[in-house]
Coordinates of C-alpha atoms and ligand atoms in Angstrom, one line a residue:
X1 CA -4.9 -19.6 27.8
X2 CA -4.3 -20.5 24.3
X3 CA -0.7 -21.1 23.4
X4 CA 0.2 -20.4 19.9
X5 CA 3.4 -20.5 17.8
X6 CA 3.0 -17.3 15.7
X7 CA 0.5 -14.5 15.9
X8 CA 0.0 -12.2 13.0
X9 CA -1.8 -8.9 14.1
X10 CA -3.8 -7.5 11.3
X11 CA -5.8 -9.0 8.3
X12 CA -5.1 -6.5 5.4
X13 CA -3.3 -7.4 2.5
X14 CA 0.0 -7.4 4.3
X15 CA -1.1 -9.6 7.3
X16 CA -2.9 -12.1 4.9
X17 CA 0.1 -12.6 2.7
X18 CA 2.5 -13.0 5.7
X19 CA 0.3 -15.5 7.4
X20 CA -0.3 -17.5 4.3
X21 CA 3.4 -17.5 3.4
X22 CA 4.6 -18.4 6.9
X23 CA 2.1 -21.2 7.1
X24 CA 3.5 -22.9 4.3
X25 CA 6.2 -24.4 6.3
X26 CA 5.3 -23.4 9.9
X27 CA 2.5 -24.9 12.3
X28 CA 0.4 -22.9 14.7
X29 CA -0.1 -19.5 12.8
X30 CA -3.0 -17.6 14.0
X31 CA -4.2 -14.1 12.8
X32 CA -6.0 -11.7 15.0
X33 CA -8.2 -9.0 13.2
X34 CA -10.2 -6.5 15.1
X35 CA -12.8 -6.2 12.4
X36 CA -15.4 -8.8 11.4
X37 CA -13.8 -9.3 8.1
X38 CA -10.5 -9.0 6.5
X39 CA -9.4 -5.8 4.4
X40 CA -11.7 -3.3 5.9
X41 CA -9.1 -0.5 6.3
X42 CA -6.0 0.7 4.1
X43 CA -6.2 -2.3 1.9
X44 CA -9.7 -1.7 0.7
X45 CA -9.1 2.1 0.5
X46 CA -6.5 2.5 -2.3
X47 CA -6.0 2.9 -6.0
X48 CA -5.4 -0.7 -6.7
X49 CA -2.3 -0.1 -8.8
X50 CA 0.4 -2.6 -9.5
X51 CA 3.2 -0.1 -9.4
X52 CA 6.3 -0.4 -11.5
X53 CA 8.8 1.0 -8.8
X54 CA 9.9 4.3 -10.5
X55 CA 8.9 6.5 -7.5
X56 CA 11.3 5.2 -4.8
X57 CA 14.8 6.3 -4.0
X58 CA 17.3 3.8 -5.4
X59 CA 18.3 1.1 -2.8
X60 CA 15.5 1.8 -0.6
X61 CA 13.3 -1.1 0.7
X62 CA 10.3 0.3 -1.1
X63 CA 12.2 0.3 -4.4
X64 CA 13.7 -3.1 -3.9
X65 CA 10.6 -4.8 -2.9
X66 CA 8.4 -3.1 -5.6
X67 CA 10.6 -4.2 -8.4
X68 CA 10.7 -7.7 -7.3
X69 CA 7.1 -7.8 -6.7
X70 CA 5.8 -6.4 -9.8
X71 CA 6.4 -9.4 -12.1
X72 CA 5.6 -11.6 -9.3
X73 CA 2.2 -10.2 -8.8
X74 CA 1.4 -10.4 -12.4
X75 CA 2.5 -14.1 -12.5
X76 CA 0.5 -14.8 -9.2
X77 CA -2.6 -13.2 -10.7
X78 CA -2.5 -15.0 -13.9
X79 CA -1.8 -18.4 -12.4
X80 CA -4.7 -18.0 -9.7
X81 CA -7.2 -16.3 -11.5
X82 CA -6.9 -12.8 -9.7
X83 CA -8.2 -10.2 -12.3
X84 CA -5.7 -7.7 -13.5
X85 CA -5.0 -5.4 -16.2
X86 CA -1.4 -4.4 -17.5
X87 CA -2.5 -1.0 -18.8
X88 CA 0.7 0.8 -18.7
X89 CA 1.1 4.2 -17.1
X90 CA 2.0 7.8 -18.4
X91 CA 3.6 10.3 -16.0
X92 CA 3.2 13.7 -17.8
X93 CA 5.2 17.0 -18.0
X94 CA 3.5 20.2 -19.0
X95 CA 6.4 22.6 -19.0
X96 CA 10.2 23.0 -19.0
X97 CA 10.6 22.5 -15.2
X98 CA 8.5 19.4 -15.3
X99 CA 10.3 17.8 -18.1
X100 CA 13.5 18.2 -16.0
X101 CA 11.7 16.3 -13.1
X102 CA 10.5 13.6 -15.5
X103 CA 14.0 13.1 -16.7
X104 CA 15.0 12.6 -13.1
X105 CA 12.1 10.2 -12.6
X106 CA 13.3 8.1 -15.7
X107 CA 16.9 8.0 -14.3
X108 CA 15.7 6.8 -10.9
X109 CA 13.4 4.3 -12.5
X110 CA 16.2 3.1 -14.7
X111 CA 18.6 2.8 -11.8
X112 CA 16.0 0.8 -9.7
X113 CA 15.6 -1.6 -12.7
X114 CA 12.2 -0.8 -14.0
X115 CA 12.1 -2.3 -17.4
X116 CA 11.1 -0.8 -20.8
X117 CA 10.9 3.0 -19.6
X118 CA 10.4 5.4 -22.6
X119 CA 10.1 9.0 -22.7
X120 CA 7.4 10.2 -25.2
X121 CA 6.9 13.7 -26.7
X122 CA 3.4 15.2 -27.0
X123 CA 2.7 13.8 -30.4
X124 CA 3.5 10.3 -29.4
X125 CA 1.4 10.8 -26.1
X126 CA -1.6 11.9 -28.4
X127 CA -1.2 8.6 -30.4
X128 CA -1.6 6.6 -27.3
X129 CA -4.1 9.0 -25.4
X130 CA -5.7 11.4 -27.8
X131 CA -7.4 13.5 -25.0
X132 CA -4.1 14.0 -22.9
X133 CA -2.4 17.3 -23.9
X134 CA 1.1 17.4 -22.6
X135 CA 4.8 18.4 -23.5
X136 CA 6.4 14.9 -22.5
X137 CA 5.4 11.7 -20.8
X138 CA 7.3 8.9 -19.4
X139 CA 5.7 5.6 -20.4
X140 CA 6.0 2.8 -17.7
X141 CA 4.6 -0.4 -19.7
X142 CA 4.8 -2.5 -16.5
X143 CA 2.3 -0.6 -14.4
X144 CA -1.3 -2.1 -14.1
X145 CA -4.3 -2.4 -11.9
X146 CA -6.1 -5.1 -9.9
X147 CA -9.0 -5.3 -7.5
X148 CA -7.5 -5.5 -4.1
X149 CA -10.3 -7.5 -2.6
X150 CA -9.7 -10.3 -5.1
X151 CA -6.0 -10.4 -4.1
X152 CA -6.9 -10.5 -0.5
X153 CA -9.5 -13.3 -1.2
X154 CA -6.5 -15.3 -2.9
X155 CA -4.2 -14.8 0.1
X156 CA -7.1 -15.5 2.6
X157 CA -7.8 -18.7 0.8
X158 CA -4.2 -19.8 0.6
X159 CA -3.9 -19.2 4.2
X160 CA -7.0 -21.2 5.0
X161 CA -5.5 -24.0 2.9
X162 CA -2.3 -23.7 4.7
X163 CA -4.2 -24.1 8.3
X164 CA -3.8 -20.5 9.6
X165 CA -6.3 -19.9 12.2
X166 CA -8.3 -16.7 11.9
X167 CA -9.7 -14.9 14.8
X168 CA -12.0 -12.0 13.5
X169 CA -13.5 -9.4 15.9
X170 CA -10.3 -9.9 18.0
X171 CA -8.5 -6.9 19.1
X172 CA -5.3 -7.0 20.8
X173 CA -4.9 -4.2 23.4
X174 CA -1.9 -5.2 25.3
X175 CA 1.2 -7.0 24.4
X176 CA 3.7 -8.1 27.1
X177 CA 7.0 -9.7 26.9
X178 CA 7.7 -13.0 28.8
X179 CA 10.5 -15.2 29.0
X180 CA 9.5 -17.3 26.0
X181 CA 7.4 -15.0 23.8
X182 CA 4.5 -12.6 24.5
X183 CA 1.4 -12.5 26.2
X184 CA -1.4 -10.9 24.1
X185 CA -4.8 -9.7 25.6
X186 CA -7.8 -7.7 24.4
X187 CA -11.3 -8.5 23.5
X188 CA -12.6 -11.3 21.2
X189 CA -16.3 -11.1 20.2
X190 CA -16.8 -8.8 23.1
X191 CA -15.3 -11.1 25.5
X192 CA -12.0 -10.5 27.2
X193 CA -9.2 -12.9 26.0
X194 CA -5.6 -13.6 26.8
X195 CA -3.2 -15.6 24.6
X196 CA 0.4 -16.7 24.7
X197 CA 2.4 -16.7 21.5
X198 CA 6.1 -17.2 20.9
X199 CA 6.4 -14.9 17.9
X200 CA 4.3 -11.7 17.2
X201 CA 4.2 -10.2 13.8
X202 CA 2.7 -6.6 13.9
X203 CA 0.9 -6.2 10.5
X204 CA -1.6 -3.5 12.1
X205 CA -1.6 -0.9 9.4
X206 CA -2.8 2.4 10.7
X207 CA -2.4 1.1 14.3
X208 CA 1.1 -0.4 13.9
X209 CA 2.8 2.1 15.9
X210 CA 0.1 1.5 18.8
X211 CA 1.0 -2.2 18.7
X212 CA 4.8 -1.3 18.9
X213 CA 3.9 1.0 21.8
X214 CA 2.0 -1.8 23.6
X215 CA 5.2 -4.0 23.4
X216 CA 7.1 -1.2 25.2
X217 CA 8.8 0.7 22.4
X218 CA 8.9 4.6 22.5
X219 CA 7.6 5.5 19.2
X220 CA 9.0 8.7 19.2
X221 CA 12.9 7.7 19.9
X222 CA 12.4 4.8 17.6
X223 CA 10.9 7.1 14.8
X224 CA 7.8 4.7 14.6
X225 CA 5.1 7.3 15.2
X226 CA 2.6 7.3 12.3
X227 CA 1.2 10.3 10.8
X228 CA -2.3 9.8 9.2
X229 CA -2.4 11.2 5.7
X230 CA -5.7 11.3 3.8
X231 CA -6.4 10.9 0.2
X232 CA -9.8 11.7 -1.4
X233 CA -11.1 10.3 -4.7
X234 CA -13.7 11.6 -7.1
X235 CA -15.2 9.5 -9.9
X236 CA -15.6 10.6 -13.5
X237 CA -19.0 10.3 -15.0
X238 CA -19.6 9.1 -18.6
X239 CA -17.3 7.5 -21.0
X240 CA -13.6 7.1 -20.0
X241 CA -11.4 9.6 -21.8
X242 CA -8.3 7.5 -21.2
X243 CA -7.2 3.8 -21.2
X244 CA -3.9 4.0 -19.4
X245 CA -3.2 5.4 -16.0
X246 CA -2.2 9.0 -16.1
X247 CA -0.1 10.7 -13.6
X248 CA 1.3 14.1 -12.9
X249 CA 4.5 14.5 -11.3
X250 CA 4.4 13.6 -7.6
X251 CA 3.6 16.4 -5.0
X252 CA 2.9 16.9 -1.4
X253 CA 3.6 13.3 -0.1
X254 CA 1.3 11.8 -2.7
X255 CA 1.8 10.9 -6.3
X256 CA -0.4 13.9 -7.3
X257 CA -3.9 13.6 -8.5
X258 CA -4.0 10.9 -11.2
X259 CA -6.5 9.1 -13.4
X260 CA -6.8 5.3 -12.6
X261 CA -9.0 3.3 -14.5
X262 CA -10.7 0.6 -12.2
X263 CA -11.3 -3.1 -13.3
X264 CA -14.8 -2.0 -14.8
X265 CA -13.1 0.6 -16.8
X266 CA -14.4 3.4 -14.9
X267 CA -12.0 6.4 -14.2
X268 CA -11.2 7.5 -10.6
X269 CA -9.4 10.8 -9.9
X270 CA -7.2 11.2 -6.9
X271 CA -6.1 10.7 -4.3
X272 CA -4.8 14.0 -3.2
X273 CA -2.8 14.2 0.2
X274 CA -3.5 16.1 3.4
X275 CA -2.4 15.2 6.9
X276 CA -5.4 14.5 9.3
X277 CA -5.7 13.7 13.2
X278 CA -8.2 11.0 13.1
X279 CA -9.4 8.2 11.0
X280 CA -12.6 8.7 8.9
X281 CA -13.5 8.1 5.3
X282 CA -15.5 11.2 4.6
X283 CA -14.4 12.8 1.4
X284 CA -13.7 16.4 2.5
X285 CA -12.1 17.8 -0.6
X286 CA -13.3 20.3 -3.1
X287 CA -14.3 19.1 -6.6
X288 CA -12.9 22.3 -8.1
X289 CA -9.1 21.4 -6.8
X290 CA -9.5 18.0 -8.5
X291 CA -10.7 19.5 -11.8
X292 CA -8.1 22.1 -11.8
X293 CA -5.2 19.7 -11.1
X294 CA -6.4 17.3 -13.8
X295 CA -7.2 19.9 -16.4
X296 CA -3.3 20.7 -16.7
X297 CA -3.0 17.5 -18.7
X298 CA -6.7 16.5 -19.5
X299 CA -8.4 19.6 -20.6
X300 CA -11.6 18.0 -21.3
X301 CA -12.2 17.4 -17.6
X302 CA -13.6 21.0 -17.3
X303 CA -16.7 20.0 -19.0
X304 CA -17.2 16.6 -17.4
X305 CA -19.2 15.7 -14.3
X306 CA -17.2 14.4 -11.4
X307 CA -18.7 12.7 -8.3
X308 CA -17.5 12.0 -4.7
X309 CA -16.2 8.6 -4.5
X310 CA -14.1 7.5 -1.6
X311 CA -11.1 8.2 0.7
X312 CA -8.0 6.4 2.1
X313 CA -5.5 6.9 4.8
X314 CA -1.9 6.5 4.4
X315 CA 0.2 5.2 7.5
X316 CA 3.1 7.6 6.8
X317 CA 6.3 7.6 9.0
X318 CA 7.1 11.1 7.7
X319 CA 5.3 14.1 9.0
X320 CA 4.3 17.2 6.9
X321 CA 7.1 18.5 5.0
X322 CA 9.5 15.9 6.0
X323 CA 11.7 13.8 3.7
X324 CA 11.5 10.3 2.5
X325 CA 10.8 7.5 5.0
X326 CA 11.3 3.7 4.1
X327 CA 9.1 0.9 5.3
X328 CA 10.2 -0.6 8.6
X329 CA 10.2 -4.4 8.5
X330 CA 12.3 -5.5 11.2
X331 CA 12.9 -8.1 14.1
X332 CA 13.1 -6.1 17.3
X333 CA 15.7 -8.3 19.1
X334 CA 18.2 -5.6 19.5
X335 CA 15.5 -3.4 21.2
X336 CA 15.0 -5.9 23.8
X337 CA 12.0 -7.6 22.0
X338 CA 13.2 -10.8 20.5
X339 CA 10.5 -12.6 18.4
X340 CA 8.6 -9.4 17.7
X341 CA 8.6 -8.4 14.1
X342 CA 7.3 -4.9 13.4
X343 CA 6.0 -3.6 10.0
X344 CA 5.4 0.1 10.1
X345 CA 4.7 2.7 7.7
X346 CA 3.6 0.2 5.1
X347 CA 2.0 2.9 2.8
X348 CA 2.3 2.5 -1.2
X349 CA 3.5 0.4 -2.6
X350 CA 2.4 -1.9 0.1
X351 CA -0.3 -3.5 -2.0
X352 CA 2.0 -4.2 -4.9
X353 CA 4.9 -5.4 -2.5
X354 CA 2.7 -7.7 -0.3
X355 CA 3.9 -11.0 -1.7
X356 CA 7.6 -9.9 -1.4
X357 CA 7.0 -8.4 2.1
X358 CA 5.8 -11.8 3.0
X359 CA 8.7 -13.5 1.8
X360 CA 11.0 -11.0 3.6
X361 CA 9.2 -11.5 6.9
X362 CA 9.5 -15.3 6.5
X363 CA 13.3 -15.2 5.8
X364 CA 13.5 -12.9 9.0
X365 CA 11.5 -15.5 11.0
X366 CA 13.4 -18.6 9.5
X367 CA 17.0 -17.0 9.9
X368 CA 16.7 -15.1 13.1
X369 CA 13.9 -16.8 15.3
X370 CA 12.6 -20.2 14.4
Ligands
FAD1 C1 -5.1 6.4 -0.6 C2 -4.2 5.2 -0.8 C3 -3.8 4.7 -2.2 C4 -2.9 3.7 -2.2 N1 -2.7 3.2 -3.4 C5 -1.8 2.1 -3.6 C6 -1.7 1.5 -4.8 O1 -2.3 1.9 -5.9 N2 -0.8 0.5 -5.0 C7 -0.1 -0.2 -4.1 O2 0.7 -1.0 -4.1 N3 -0.3 0.5 -2.8 C8 -1.3 1.4 -2.6 N4 -1.5 1.8 -1.3 C9 -0.9 1.3 -0.1 C10 -1.5 0.1 0.2 O3 -2.9 0.2 0.1 C11 -1.2 -0.3 1.7 O4 0.4 -0.3 1.8 C12 -1.6 -1.8 2.1 O5 -2.9 -1.9 1.8 C13 -1.4 -1.9 3.6 O6 -1.8 -3.1 4.0 P1 -1.8 -3.4 5.6 O7 -2.2 -4.8 5.8 O8 -0.4 -3.2 6.1 O9 -2.9 -2.5 6.2 P2 -4.4 -2.6 6.5 O10 -5.1 -3.1 5.4 O11 -4.9 -1.5 7.1 O12 -4.5 -3.8 7.6 C14 -4.1 -3.8 8.9 C15 -5.2 -4.5 9.7 O13 -4.8 -4.4 11.1 C16 -6.0 -4.5 11.8 N5 -5.6 -4.1 13.1 C17 -5.0 -2.8 13.6 N6 -5.0 -2.8 14.8 C18 -5.3 -4.2 15.4 C19 -5.4 -4.6 16.7 N7 -4.8 -4.0 17.9 N8 -5.7 -5.9 16.9 C20 -6.3 -6.6 15.8 N9 -6.2 -6.2 14.5 C21 -5.7 -4.9 14.3 C22 -7.0 -3.4 11.1 O14 -8.2 -3.7 11.6 C23 -6.6 -3.8 9.7 O15 -7.6 -4.7 9.0 C24 -2.3 3.1 -1.0 C25 -2.8 3.5 0.2 C26 -3.5 4.6 0.3 C27 -4.0 4.9 1.7

């Protein structure tokens, strides 16, 4: 049986960032990933937006991590050749009711410490984006985009340099506490395996509640049960009608169907937001819903061709019609599981926050475990 210091379960952007950061100072870091490559799940099915931090309640973990991560991520990209674009974002209001919501969003962003927020009237918006027709918009200059695969490749290379041992096609199916750590078992390249680890870090994304359950936690009592919330994307054909990111006000557990340029300049519409029972990446939404939502602020969408693009699934802690839930990033010592750190409900802004989540996990490990 392999004896390991730290096992990170999950090779998405979060697991890669966590493993690479921990391995800077600590030896014997392993990463177990059930797929044959890193980043095949949530981390490659998202919008690739570097969020500014306006959307999260003040003092939430999401707000704090996002605000810290935003400049850090730009710096990381700049220094390490990860392509990015600081495009800026407009969140738009089309009537009086929405203007009130937009003002609330601006106050929340300012309270969170988002820099350079500015309220623009319809004329000012037209100067920036002539095709966008709205009453007002909140400009957030620090929002940008990157290519998630490039960011993950950076963390993967950094982790390899820091001697992280990667085990792909390795699925953990049981996790048993013992006197000094955990016994992990499952299948690795179709063979059964068992390994012993002093510390386990659960970065299993859509399956992180299952991993917590394997360790013996009751996911209903702890509030860790995940709800799968899907988002579909369409892609706009032809010349891009906007340069910036353009968002409506948030609705229904998502940020509203928005326009996001990708690194090649092509525009994606979405994601929308609906709860599902199983994980699949088929686009089930109707083109008309997207066209109607977006036509409220981009009328020319009515004449443009849009095509099915892709889908992503959010690991939400809140079920349908439930209120805000924050990221869970915690050492489970007080639940009788010392040396287990759970990361659960890492939905947006998890891509943006990944480098800061990695720092936070490392701090927990160094202060409470090692
Ligand atoms: C539609 C959508 C849009 C989004 N847009 C943005 C955005 O624009 N900006 C932003 O900041 N964030 C965004 N996010 C959030 C962001 O994508 C996630 O927070 C982030 O990718 C989560 O990464 P992760 O590593 O936790 O999960 P994942 O990438 O899913 O990685 C988890 C890994 O764990 C592995 N795993 C699971 N169980 C086991 C097991 N038992 N054994 C071994 N391996 C296992 C899986 O195979 C997987 O590779 C979006 C999310 C969605 C769904």
